[in-house]
Amino acid sequence: MSTSKNLSPSVDAMRDLDIQAFFEKGARFDQLILNVQSGVKYIDKVNKVKNMNMQLEKYIIDFAEVLLKTIDAKDNYTGSHSKRVAEYALRLGGYIDLDKDSYETLKMAANFHDIGKIGIPDDVLSKTTKLTDEEYEIIKTHSTIGANILSVSDVFKDIAFIVKCHHERIDGRGYPSGLTGEEIPFLSKIISIADTFDAMTTKRSYKESFDIDYAINELNRVKGTQLDSELTEKFLQLINMDKNNFIIHDYIEKDEVAN
Ligand SMILES: [Fe+2]
Ligand SMILES: [Fe+2]
């Protein structure tokens, strides 16, 4: 900045206002040029660090995608399942006008909600017959394992708790913590609806897929106990806007090819 001597800012003011340098009227013009050049260099360096951080963030997300693919290899449906859950969750997020930051957080959390399945033994994860109580307890650890994996990285730490709570129920009968109603993060409630809907409408190793009418009935039945009532109502409104095309079939076909 340029100023006359008696208007020079104090050191405290410079610190508070993050002023990098000031230029006194009447001082040498080449000093001003030097100040401007050093300011430009400073901005350039900040931008480079920002770009490096963005690049690093991208590498970490790419690496997590690799982890997701690894789960997909262990359990045929899961990789595409996560993509479908993210798509359904974002449809609902868009419909209820989530703010941009929450929308992005929802996208990431939905994509990685089952990442903890990486820690579940293959024979339990891909079992085609009914799980024993003990095996079900093992499956249930995936939400906590996922949260633990995600919480070690700054990029994912915001979604760790959301992922941890994606199997909590409004009535407190969910896992891992038995949280109720308002204790459950809002975005976990959205993922939970999308997750339940996809589980019903796709073929799994242990069951056939159900049609849209079955899913609508089930959503109506479990709203207010398993799933958040208001959000489920919104989701049902969305389904009814395009009922015959709402289920994502292309990912299902991909699964069937994989099978
Ligand atoms: Fe899950
Ligand atoms: Fe899931």
XYZ file of N, CA and C and ligand atoms in Angstrom:
779
model
N 0.835 -1.200 0.000
C 0.000 0.000 0.000
C 0.867 1.246 0.000
N 0.296 2.371 -0.483
C 1.062 3.616 -0.542
C 0.455 4.606 0.455
N 1.311 5.285 1.231
C 0.770 6.214 2.223
C 1.818 7.265 2.560
N 1.386 8.408 3.165
C 2.367 9.383 3.622
C 2.786 8.990 5.030
N 3.988 9.523 5.441
C 4.634 9.028 6.652
C 3.733 9.061 7.896
N 2.982 10.201 8.092
C 2.196 10.285 9.326
C 0.981 9.376 9.324
N 0.690 8.777 8.163
C -0.440 7.832 8.117
C 0.054 6.379 8.106
N 1.353 6.185 8.348
C 1.900 4.824 8.324
C 1.203 3.972 9.369
N 0.836 2.737 9.015
C 0.181 1.866 9.992
C 1.162 1.385 11.057
N 0.653 1.166 12.272
C 1.508 0.637 13.327
C 1.822 -0.827 13.022
N 2.848 -1.364 13.714
C 3.191 -2.777 13.518
C 1.991 -3.650 13.870
N 1.288 -3.268 14.969
C 0.108 -4.057 15.388
C -0.968 -4.072 14.308
N -1.215 -2.865 13.722
C -2.245 -2.781 12.683
C -1.843 -3.622 11.484
N -0.545 -3.596 11.139
C -0.097 -4.393 9.996
C -0.343 -5.880 10.246
N -0.038 -6.260 11.512
C -0.226 -7.689 11.865
C -1.721 -8.044 11.813
N -2.556 -7.183 12.436
C -3.992 -7.475 12.496
C -4.626 -7.536 11.108
N -4.195 -6.615 10.236
C -4.835 -6.536 8.908
C -4.105 -7.376 7.861
N -3.084 -8.109 8.306
C -2.298 -8.958 7.412
C -1.706 -8.153 6.252
N -1.163 -6.957 6.602
C -0.516 -6.119 5.585
C 0.922 -6.609 5.412
N 1.291 -6.947 4.184
C 2.615 -7.513 3.935
C 3.689 -6.429 3.886
N 3.339 -5.204 3.370
C 4.325 -4.116 3.262
C 3.571 -2.821 3.042
N 4.223 -1.666 3.341
C 3.594 -0.403 2.952
C 4.663 0.484 2.332
N 4.192 1.453 1.531
C 5.092 2.286 0.755
C 4.792 3.741 1.061
N 5.834 4.481 1.461
C 5.600 5.886 1.820
C 5.696 6.768 0.585
N 4.746 7.716 0.476
C 4.781 8.666 -0.643
C 6.097 9.424 -0.591
N 6.719 9.592 -1.738
C 7.973 10.324 -1.772
C 9.166 9.405 -1.696
N 8.971 8.162 -1.302
C 10.083 7.219 -1.286
C 10.390 6.791 -2.713
N 11.435 6.000 -2.880
C 11.856 5.656 -4.241
C 10.840 4.749 -4.929
N 10.636 5.059 -6.226
C 9.653 4.314 -7.003
C 10.072 2.855 -7.171
N 11.428 2.610 -7.307
C 11.877 1.224 -7.506
C 11.605 0.373 -6.255
N 11.507 1.053 -5.091
C 11.181 0.291 -3.864
C 9.734 -0.227 -3.943
N 8.857 0.629 -4.518
C 7.459 0.206 -4.700
C 7.400 -1.020 -5.613
N 8.175 -0.946 -6.708
C 8.171 -2.076 -7.650
C 8.639 -3.344 -6.934
N 9.701 -3.214 -6.111
C 10.208 -4.382 -5.364
C 9.132 -4.953 -4.442
N 8.418 -4.023 -3.760
C 7.348 -4.469 -2.851
C 6.269 -5.232 -3.605
N 5.875 -4.659 -4.758
C 4.828 -5.299 -5.553
C 5.310 -6.672 -6.025
N 6.596 -6.701 -6.488
C 7.130 -7.988 -6.978
C 7.147 -9.034 -5.858
N 7.561 -8.600 -4.652
C 7.620 -9.604 -3.577
C 6.206 -10.044 -3.193
N 5.219 -9.114 -3.305
C 3.824 -9.496 -3.056
C 3.349 -10.532 -4.064
N 3.699 -10.302 -5.339
C 3.290 -11.240 -6.391
C 3.923 -12.610 -6.142
N 5.221 -12.600 -5.761
C 5.908 -13.868 -5.481
C 5.222 -14.602 -4.320
N 4.829 -13.814 -3.309
C 4.175 -14.402 -2.138
C 2.871 -15.104 -2.552
N 2.059 -14.387 -3.372
C 0.782 -14.967 -3.826
C 1.037 -16.235 -4.638
N 2.102 -16.143 -5.489
C 2.456 -17.295 -6.312
C 2.789 -18.518 -5.439
N 3.571 -18.252 -4.366
C 3.950 -19.363 -3.470
C 2.710 -19.944 -2.778
N 1.827 -19.058 -2.297
C 0.602 -19.523 -1.629
C -0.207 -20.396 -2.582
N -0.312 -19.938 -3.854
C -1.069 -20.718 -4.841
C -0.442 -22.081 -5.080
N 0.927 -22.094 -5.117
C 1.610 -23.379 -5.345
C 1.315 -24.350 -4.201
N 1.376 -23.835 -2.957
C 1.099 -24.698 -1.799
C -0.344 -25.200 -1.875
N -1.274 -24.272 -2.255
C -2.689 -24.653 -2.384
C -2.844 -25.770 -3.414
N -2.165 -25.588 -4.581
C -2.261 -26.603 -5.637
C -1.702 -27.938 -5.165
N -0.571 -27.866 -4.406
C 0.023 -29.106 -3.897
C -0.952 -29.797 -2.946
N -1.613 -28.997 -2.097
C -2.583 -29.576 -1.157
C -3.736 -30.235 -1.901
N -4.215 -29.534 -2.961
C -5.329 -30.085 -3.734
C -4.917 -31.387 -4.410
N -3.672 -31.391 -4.920
C -3.153 -32.589 -5.577
C -3.073 -33.747 -4.587
N -2.556 -33.414 -3.389
C -2.408 -34.423 -2.342
C -3.784 -34.980 -1.947
N -4.751 -34.058 -1.827
C -6.117 -34.460 -1.472
C -6.669 -35.414 -2.527
N -6.372 -35.104 -3.792
C -6.857 -35.950 -4.885
C -6.215 -37.341 -4.789
N -4.902 -37.374 -4.483
C -4.221 -38.677 -4.350
C -4.872 -39.509 -3.246
N -5.184 -38.844 -2.126
C -5.769 -39.570 -0.996
C -7.144 -40.124 -1.381
N -7.954 -39.289 -2.076
C -9.277 -39.756 -2.506
C -9.123 -40.904 -3.511
N -8.151 -40.767 -4.433
C -7.900 -41.843 -5.401
C -7.540 -43.132 -4.676
N -6.703 -42.987 -3.638
C -6.271 -44.173 -2.892
C -7.477 -44.824 -2.199
N -8.357 -43.988 -1.663
C -9.553 -44.527 -1.007
C -10.446 -45.239 -2.027
N -10.476 -44.704 -3.272
C -11.237 -45.365 -4.342
C -10.661 -46.756 -4.605
N -9.332 -46.853 -4.529
C -8.683 -48.156 -4.715
C -9.148 -49.112 -3.613
N -9.217 -48.591 -2.397
C -9.705 -49.414 -1.278
C -11.129 -49.910 -1.560
N -11.969 -48.977 -2.077
C -13.356 -49.348 -2.390
C -13.405 -50.472 -3.419
N -12.544 -50.350 -4.442
C -12.489 -51.389 -5.480
C -12.054 -52.715 -4.872
N -11.196 -52.634 -3.857
C -10.730 -53.856 -3.199
C -11.903 -54.548 -2.515
N -12.779 -53.748 -1.894
C -13.960 -54.332 -1.251
C -14.854 -54.928 -2.335
N -14.957 -54.204 -3.449
C -15.779 -54.677 -4.557
C -15.316 -56.068 -4.994
N -14.007 -56.264 -5.003
C -13.468 -57.561 -5.417
C -13.823 -58.643 -4.389
N -13.924 -58.239 -3.131
C -14.277 -59.195 -2.072
C -15.770 -59.501 -2.088
N -16.551 -58.495 -2.419
C -18.002 -58.624 -2.306
C -18.605 -57.949 -3.526
N -19.051 -58.768 -4.485
C -19.440 -58.262 -5.807
C -20.338 -57.044 -5.833
N -21.280 -56.971 -4.912
C -22.253 -55.892 -5.060
C -21.792 -54.560 -4.471
N -20.834 -54.582 -3.531
C -20.613 -53.406 -2.693
C -20.122 -52.155 -3.431
N -19.173 -52.318 -4.345
C -18.626 -51.143 -5.043
C -19.707 -50.375 -5.742
N -20.525 -51.078 -6.545
C -21.608 -50.409 -7.246
C -22.681 -49.968 -6.258
N -22.832 -50.738 -5.203
C -23.799 -50.380 -4.157
C -23.474 -48.980 -3.632
N -22.204 -48.724 -3.347
C -21.824 -47.411 -2.809
C -22.136 -46.301 -3.800
N -21.901 -46.570 -5.083
C -22.197 -45.548 -6.099
C -23.700 -45.285 -6.172
N -24.476 -46.346 -6.106
C -25.934 -46.160 -6.161
C -26.426 -45.421 -4.914
N -25.891 -45.817 -3.754
C -26.301 -45.146 -2.509
C -25.957 -43.657 -2.598
N -24.769 -43.351 -3.133
C -24.381 -41.937 -3.274
C -25.366 -41.222 -4.200
N -25.740 -41.869 -5.289
C -26.663 -41.248 -6.248
C -28.038 -40.985 -5.602
N -28.576 -41.985 -4.911
C -29.878 -41.797 -4.254
C -29.786 -40.722 -3.165
N -28.696 -40.778 -2.393
C -28.526 -39.805 -1.302
C -28.443 -38.383 -1.867
N -27.730 -38.233 -2.984
C -27.590 -36.894 -3.567
C -28.892 -36.407 -4.202
N -29.665 -37.352 -4.742
C -30.990 -36.944 -5.255
C -31.801 -36.333 -4.117
N -31.774 -37.026 -2.949
C -32.532 -36.512 -1.806
C -31.917 -35.203 -1.297
N -30.592 -35.172 -1.229
C -29.895 -33.947 -0.782
C -30.239 -32.758 -1.664
N -30.299 -32.998 -2.975
C -30.645 -31.921 -3.916
C -32.093 -31.499 -3.728
N -32.965 -32.485 -3.523
C -34.402 -32.207 -3.404
C -34.705 -31.361 -2.165
N -33.969 -31.618 -1.076
C -34.244 -30.834 0.143
C -33.342 -29.599 0.222
N -32.641 -29.302 -0.880
C -31.828 -28.084 -0.969
C -30.705 -28.007 0.051
N -29.952 -29.068 0.180
C -28.796 -29.038 1.087
C -27.841 -27.944 0.620
N -27.167 -27.289 1.574
C -26.183 -26.299 1.156
C -24.997 -27.007 0.494
N -24.193 -26.228 -0.251
C -23.146 -26.808 -1.096
C -22.157 -27.663 -0.289
N -21.716 -27.155 0.873
C -20.738 -27.904 1.677
C -21.316 -29.235 2.154
N -22.548 -29.205 2.653
C -23.180 -30.434 3.137
C -23.369 -31.424 2.002
N -23.696 -30.883 0.822
C -23.913 -31.736 -0.358
C -22.617 -32.481 -0.701
N -21.488 -31.738 -0.667
C -20.187 -32.357 -0.974
C -19.806 -33.381 0.097
N -20.078 -33.050 1.363
C -19.782 -33.986 2.454
C -20.626 -35.249 2.304
N -21.908 -35.053 1.935
C -22.809 -36.195 1.735
C -22.291 -37.105 0.615
N -21.813 -36.475 -0.454
C -21.301 -37.233 -1.604
C -20.150 -38.146 -1.165
N -19.216 -37.566 -0.439
C -18.040 -38.319 0.010
C -18.461 -39.411 1.014
N -19.287 -39.060 1.986
C -19.682 -40.017 3.029
C -20.470 -41.180 2.428
N -21.359 -40.883 1.483
C -22.160 -41.950 0.878
C -21.271 -42.887 0.069
N -20.328 -42.319 -0.657
C -19.424 -43.146 -1.454
C -18.592 -44.087 -0.597
N -18.221 -43.617 0.597
C -17.323 -44.420 1.437
C -18.028 -45.046 2.647
N -19.355 -45.072 2.629
C -20.061 -45.486 3.856
C -19.756 -46.932 4.256
N -19.466 -47.799 3.280
C -19.207 -49.206 3.615
C -17.727 -49.569 3.539
N -16.864 -48.571 3.580
C -15.430 -48.847 3.407
C -14.897 -49.797 4.499
N -15.550 -49.809 5.642
C -15.120 -50.680 6.740
C -15.274 -52.163 6.422
N -15.992 -52.492 5.332
C -16.147 -53.912 4.964
C -14.816 -54.529 4.566
N -13.840 -53.659 4.320
C -12.485 -54.143 4.029
C -11.961 -54.988 5.203
N -12.459 -54.698 6.397
C -11.973 -55.405 7.590
C -12.800 -56.631 7.959
N -13.790 -56.974 7.122
C -14.650 -58.132 7.431
C -14.137 -59.369 6.672
N -13.973 -60.494 7.363
C -13.459 -61.686 6.685
C -14.317 -62.070 5.477
N -13.670 -62.508 4.413
C -14.363 -62.836 3.158
C -15.486 -63.840 3.342
N -15.235 -64.870 4.162
C -16.258 -65.923 4.280
C -17.530 -65.396 4.946
N -17.415 -64.369 5.772
C -18.600 -63.763 6.404
C -19.260 -62.800 5.417
N -18.433 -61.993 4.760
C -18.945 -60.953 3.859
C -19.723 -61.540 2.682
N -19.242 -62.625 2.128
C -19.911 -63.143 0.918
C -20.712 -64.414 1.183
N -21.066 -64.641 2.429
C -21.847 -65.831 2.766
C -23.241 -65.763 2.116
N -23.661 -66.843 1.495
C -24.945 -66.822 0.782
C -26.090 -67.377 1.644
N -25.738 -68.046 2.736
C -26.795 -68.562 3.617
C -26.942 -67.635 4.828
N -27.937 -67.924 5.657
C -28.238 -67.033 6.783
C -27.039 -66.898 7.720
N -26.770 -65.659 8.139
C -25.647 -65.426 9.047
C -25.991 -65.918 10.453
N -24.996 -66.445 11.145
C -25.214 -66.778 12.561
C -25.176 -65.461 13.348
N -25.622 -65.498 14.604
C -25.591 -64.288 15.431
C -24.170 -63.745 15.531
N -23.237 -64.669 15.670
C -21.824 -64.267 15.812
C -21.311 -63.596 14.536
N -21.706 -64.164 13.370
C -21.278 -63.565 12.087
C -21.923 -62.188 11.892
N -23.178 -62.062 12.318
C -23.862 -60.770 12.189
C -23.156 -59.709 13.046
N -22.710 -60.135 14.222
C -21.960 -59.199 15.093
C -20.681 -58.745 14.389
N -20.048 -59.652 13.652
C -18.814 -59.293 12.919
C -19.138 -58.284 11.816
N -20.204 -58.570 11.045
C -20.617 -57.639 9.967
C -20.873 -56.242 10.551
N -21.505 -56.224 11.716
C -21.887 -54.940 12.322
C -20.679 -54.058 12.675
N -19.496 -54.664 12.761
C -18.325 -53.836 13.110
C -17.881 -52.957 11.940
N -18.454 -53.170 10.726
C -17.916 -52.446 9.566
C -18.092 -50.928 9.666
N -19.151 -50.467 10.350
C -19.322 -49.000 10.409
C -18.255 -48.355 11.312
N -17.892 -49.043 12.392
C -16.844 -48.504 13.264
C -15.464 -48.638 12.605
N -15.233 -49.778 11.942
C -13.950 -49.956 11.233
C -13.801 -48.839 10.189
N -14.882 -48.580 9.443
C -14.859 -47.530 8.417
C -14.509 -46.177 9.024
N -15.166 -45.853 10.133
C -14.906 -44.554 10.786
C -13.451 -44.482 11.241
N -12.918 -45.580 11.758
C -11.520 -45.581 12.202
C -10.556 -45.384 11.033
N -10.856 -46.035 9.912
C -9.996 -45.869 8.726
C -10.017 -44.407 8.277
N -11.234 -43.840 8.200
C -11.381 -42.491 7.650
C -10.843 -41.405 8.583
N -10.885 -41.668 9.881
C -10.516 -40.601 10.815
C -9.014 -40.312 10.852
N -8.203 -41.176 10.243
C -6.754 -40.899 10.277
C -6.346 -39.840 9.255
N -7.234 -39.529 8.295
C -6.852 -38.555 7.270
C -7.641 -37.260 7.430
N -6.950 -36.121 7.282
C -7.615 -34.816 7.357
C -8.704 -34.686 6.296
N -8.464 -35.313 5.142
C -9.419 -35.206 4.038
C -10.757 -35.859 4.413
N -10.689 -36.950 5.199
C -11.892 -37.723 5.492
C -12.443 -37.543 6.897
N -11.723 -36.827 7.743
C -12.131 -36.838 9.156
C -13.550 -36.284 9.372
N -13.999 -35.376 8.489
C -15.362 -34.825 8.627
C -16.443 -35.869 8.365
N -16.105 -36.904 7.598
C -17.162 -37.883 7.271
C -17.096 -39.114 8.177
N -16.042 -39.214 9.003
C -15.857 -40.424 9.818
C -17.084 -40.701 10.704
N -17.581 -39.688 11.402
C -18.704 -39.908 12.311
C -20.005 -40.191 11.537
N -20.138 -39.542 10.389
C -21.328 -39.771 9.545
C -21.358 -41.235 9.110
N -20.177 -41.728 8.695
C -20.070 -43.129 8.266
C -20.334 -44.062 9.450
N -19.787 -43.709 10.598
C -19.974 -44.550 11.784
C -21.467 -44.747 12.098
N -22.275 -43.722 11.801
C -23.687 -43.745 12.213
C -24.658 -44.197 11.124
N -24.156 -44.754 9.997
C -25.091 -45.026 8.898
C -26.016 -46.220 9.162
N -25.768 -46.982 10.252
C -26.701 -48.058 10.617
C -27.418 -47.771 11.943
N -27.331 -46.549 12.397
C -28.124 -46.177 13.582
C -29.583 -46.054 13.141
N -30.508 -46.260 14.098
C -31.938 -46.147 13.810
C -32.550 -45.058 14.683
N -33.593 -44.418 14.169
C -34.267 -43.345 14.904
C -34.732 -43.823 16.276
N -35.200 -45.108 16.344
C -35.725 -45.630 17.615
C -34.630 -46.149 18.557
N -33.360 -45.977 18.170
C -32.264 -46.365 19.069
C -31.888 -47.840 18.995
N -32.501 -48.566 18.051
C -32.201 -50.005 17.973
C -31.149 -50.317 16.910
N -30.462 -49.286 16.453
C -29.419 -49.509 15.442
C -28.055 -49.735 16.074
N -27.015 -49.722 15.235
C -25.652 -49.913 15.753
C -24.704 -48.917 15.093
N -23.536 -48.649 15.658
C -22.916 -49.343 16.804
C -23.294 -48.760 18.171
N -23.879 -47.564 18.233
C -24.022 -46.905 19.540
C -25.446 -46.830 20.061
N -26.419 -47.245 19.258
C -27.817 -47.148 19.681
C -28.266 -45.702 19.867
N -27.749 -44.805 19.005
C -28.167 -43.392 19.085
C -29.640 -43.277 18.671
N -30.292 -42.217 19.142
C -31.693 -42.010 18.750
C -31.863 -40.632 18.097
N -32.944 -40.532 17.304
C -33.389 -39.258 16.707
C -32.309 -38.251 16.414
N -32.346 -37.154 17.172
C -31.460 -36.024 16.899
C -29.989 -36.310 17.172
N -29.716 -37.409 17.891
C -28.294 -37.747 18.149
C -27.605 -38.239 16.877
N -28.409 -38.677 15.923
C -27.834 -39.224 14.678
C -27.573 -38.067 13.705
N -26.353 -38.001 13.132
C -26.085 -36.906 12.194
C -27.089 -36.897 11.036
N -27.482 -35.708 10.649
C -28.471 -35.524 9.583
C -28.073 -36.268 8.304
N -26.778 -36.157 7.934
C -26.348 -36.782 6.679
C -26.352 -38.315 6.791
N -26.127 -38.846 8.000
C -26.213 -40.305 8.196
C -27.641 -40.771 7.939
N -28.616 -39.938 8.344
C -30.030 -40.311 8.148
C -30.360 -40.396 6.657
N -29.785 -39.485 5.880
C -30.015 -39.508 4.425
C -29.392 -40.776 3.833
N -28.140 -41.063 4.238
C -27.448 -42.249 3.708
C -28.212 -43.512 4.083
N -28.726 -43.528 5.288
C -29.463 -44.684 5.773
C -30.685 -44.989 4.893
N -31.390 -43.947 4.456
C -32.552 -44.128 3.574
C -32.093 -44.686 2.220
N -31.051 -44.060 1.676
C -30.541 -44.492 0.368
C -30.023 -45.930 0.439
N -29.357 -46.260 1.535
C -28.789 -47.597 1.754
C -29.893 -48.649 1.841
N -30.936 -48.333 2.603
C -32.067 -49.250 2.772
C -32.780 -49.464 1.438
N -32.987 -48.363 0.715
C -33.667 -48.454 -0.579
C -32.872 -49.331 -1.543
N -31.555 -49.124 -1.587
C -30.739 -49.920 -2.521
C -30.692 -51.389 -2.118
N -30.645 -51.637 -0.811
C -30.621 -53.034 -0.340
C -31.878 -53.765 -0.791
N -33.010 -53.038 -0.815
C -34.271 -53.686 -1.196
C -34.369 -53.892 -2.699
N -33.859 -52.959 -3.464
C -34.124 -52.978 -4.909
C -33.018 -53.634 -5.734
N -32.033 -54.228 -5.069
C -30.995 -54.947 -5.827
C -30.909 -56.397 -5.379
N -30.378 -57.181 -6.303
C -30.189 -58.602 -6.031
C -28.928 -58.730 -5.176
N -28.995 -59.532 -4.159
C -27.821 -59.797 -3.326
C -27.536 -61.289 -3.370
N -26.399 -61.654 -2.847
C -26.036 -63.079 -2.887
C -27.051 -63.932 -2.125
N -27.765 -63.299 -1.171
C -28.682 -64.067 -0.330
C -30.155 -63.785 -0.612
N -30.454 -62.909 -1.602
C -31.867 -62.604 -1.889
C -32.054 -62.013 -3.283
N -33.290 -62.099 -3.791
C -33.637 -61.472 -5.057
C -33.910 -59.978 -4.833
N -34.056 -59.225 -5.924
C -34.399 -57.805 -5.760
C -35.921 -57.654 -5.644
N -36.337 -56.612 -4.937
C -37.765 -56.317 -4.834
C -38.105 -55.136 -5.737
N -39.395 -55.048 -6.154
C -39.748 -53.957 -7.066
C -40.047 -52.656 -6.302
N -40.310 -51.621 -7.086
C -40.464 -50.281 -6.510
C -41.646 -50.200 -5.540
N -42.750 -50.915 -5.853
C -43.920 -50.855 -4.964
C -43.616 -51.490 -3.607
N -42.856 -52.584 -3.660
C -42.453 -53.235 -2.408
C -41.612 -52.244 -1.588
N -40.661 -51.584 -2.268
C -39.759 -50.646 -1.574
C -40.547 -49.482 -0.965
N -41.534 -48.977 -1.723
C -42.356 -47.861 -1.216
C -43.108 -48.297 0.054
N -43.703 -49.494 -0.001
C -44.420 -50.008 1.183
C -43.491 -50.143 2.383
N -42.305 -50.679 2.130
C -41.356 -50.886 3.214
C -40.898 -49.550 3.811
N -40.623 -48.578 2.940
C -40.190 -47.259 3.433
C -41.291 -46.657 4.313
N -42.533 -46.812 3.875
C -43.652 -46.310 4.685
C -43.743 -47.025 6.025
N -43.426 -48.330 5.992
C -43.530 -49.141 7.213
C -42.443 -48.766 8.242
N -41.225 -48.479 7.757
C -40.108 -48.279 8.701
C -39.811 -46.805 9.006
N -40.561 -45.895 8.363
C -40.310 -44.472 8.671
C -40.768 -44.181 10.100
N -39.919 -43.454 10.810
C -40.258 -43.122 12.199
C -39.725 -44.124 13.210
N -39.342 -45.311 12.755
C -38.721 -46.287 13.672
C -37.275 -46.517 13.248
N -37.115 -47.055 12.028
C -35.749 -47.236 11.517
C -35.231 -45.943 10.884
N -36.050 -45.355 10.017
C -35.604 -44.184 9.245
C -36.310 -42.904 9.689
N -35.633 -41.786 9.481
C -36.210 -40.477 9.826
C -37.500 -40.249 9.020
N -38.554 -39.900 9.719
C -39.871 -39.775 9.110
C -39.936 -38.715 8.010
N -39.504 -37.509 8.366
C -39.612 -36.390 7.413
C -38.785 -36.633 6.164
N -37.539 -37.096 6.379
C -36.655 -37.335 5.231
C -37.179 -38.470 4.357
N -37.739 -39.488 4.993
C -38.289 -40.605 4.216
C -39.488 -40.126 3.396
N -40.311 -39.243 3.994
C -41.439 -38.664 3.253
C -40.938 -37.948 2.004
N -39.859 -37.168 2.163
C -39.288 -36.432 1.022
C -38.799 -37.416 -0.036
N -38.154 -38.481 0.434
C -37.632 -39.480 -0.495
C -38.787 -40.142 -1.260
N -39.872 -40.420 -0.546
C -41.046 -41.030 -1.197
C -41.650 -40.069 -2.240
N -41.657 -38.778 -1.893
C -42.150 -37.782 -2.870
C -41.305 -37.844 -4.136
N -39.980 -37.923 -3.932
C -39.045 -37.978 -5.062
C -39.312 -39.211 -5.916
N -39.466 -40.365 -5.259
C -39.722 -41.620 -5.988
C -40.980 -41.455 -6.834
N -42.029 -40.899 -6.208
C -43.316 -40.808 -6.903
C -43.303 -39.838 -8.087
N -42.288 -38.982 -8.145
C -42.178 -38.070 -9.289
C -41.783 -38.833 -10.558
N -41.062 -39.933 -10.373
C -40.585 -40.688 -11.544
C -40.465 -42.169 -11.167
N -41.571 -42.684 -10.662
C -41.583 -44.006 -10.039
C -40.993 -45.121 -10.915
N -41.320 -45.099 -12.210
C -40.892 -46.222 -13.058
C -39.424 -46.162 -13.466
N -38.813 -45.004 -13.276
C -37.394 -44.877 -13.663
C -36.495 -44.598 -12.478
N -37.032 -44.694 -11.274
C -36.249 -44.248 -10.112
C -35.091 -45.194 -9.759
N -35.339 -46.498 -9.898
C -34.287 -47.463 -9.527
C -33.143 -47.385 -10.544
N -31.912 -47.352 -10.025
C -30.749 -47.290 -10.924
C -30.443 -48.717 -11.400
N -30.727 -48.971 -12.696
C -30.581 -50.335 -13.203
C -29.213 -50.605 -13.822
N -28.551 -49.542 -14.331
C -27.288 -49.814 -15.054
C -26.225 -50.407 -14.147
N -26.175 -49.958 -12.879
C -25.189 -50.535 -11.965
C -25.546 -51.989 -11.648
N -26.870 -52.285 -11.606
C -27.294 -53.650 -11.312
C -26.809 -54.572 -12.432
N -27.003 -54.092 -13.701
C -26.549 -54.911 -14.823
C -25.061 -55.178 -14.721
N -24.314 -54.130 -14.322
C -22.859 -54.307 -14.179
C -22.562 -55.400 -13.163
N -23.331 -55.393 -12.047
C -23.134 -56.415 -11.015
C -23.366 -57.800 -11.585
N -24.469 -57.881 -12.382
C -24.823 -59.201 -12.888
C -23.770 -59.720 -13.846
N -23.162 -58.777 -14.626
C -22.070 -59.168 -15.507
C -20.912 -59.678 -14.647
N -20.653 -58.934 -13.554
C -19.542 -59.315 -12.660
C -19.797 -60.686 -12.036
N -21.088 -60.960 -11.741
C -21.394 -62.245 -11.132
C -21.144 -63.371 -12.120
Fe -23.233 -50.507 5.890
Fe -24.372 -49.970 2.475
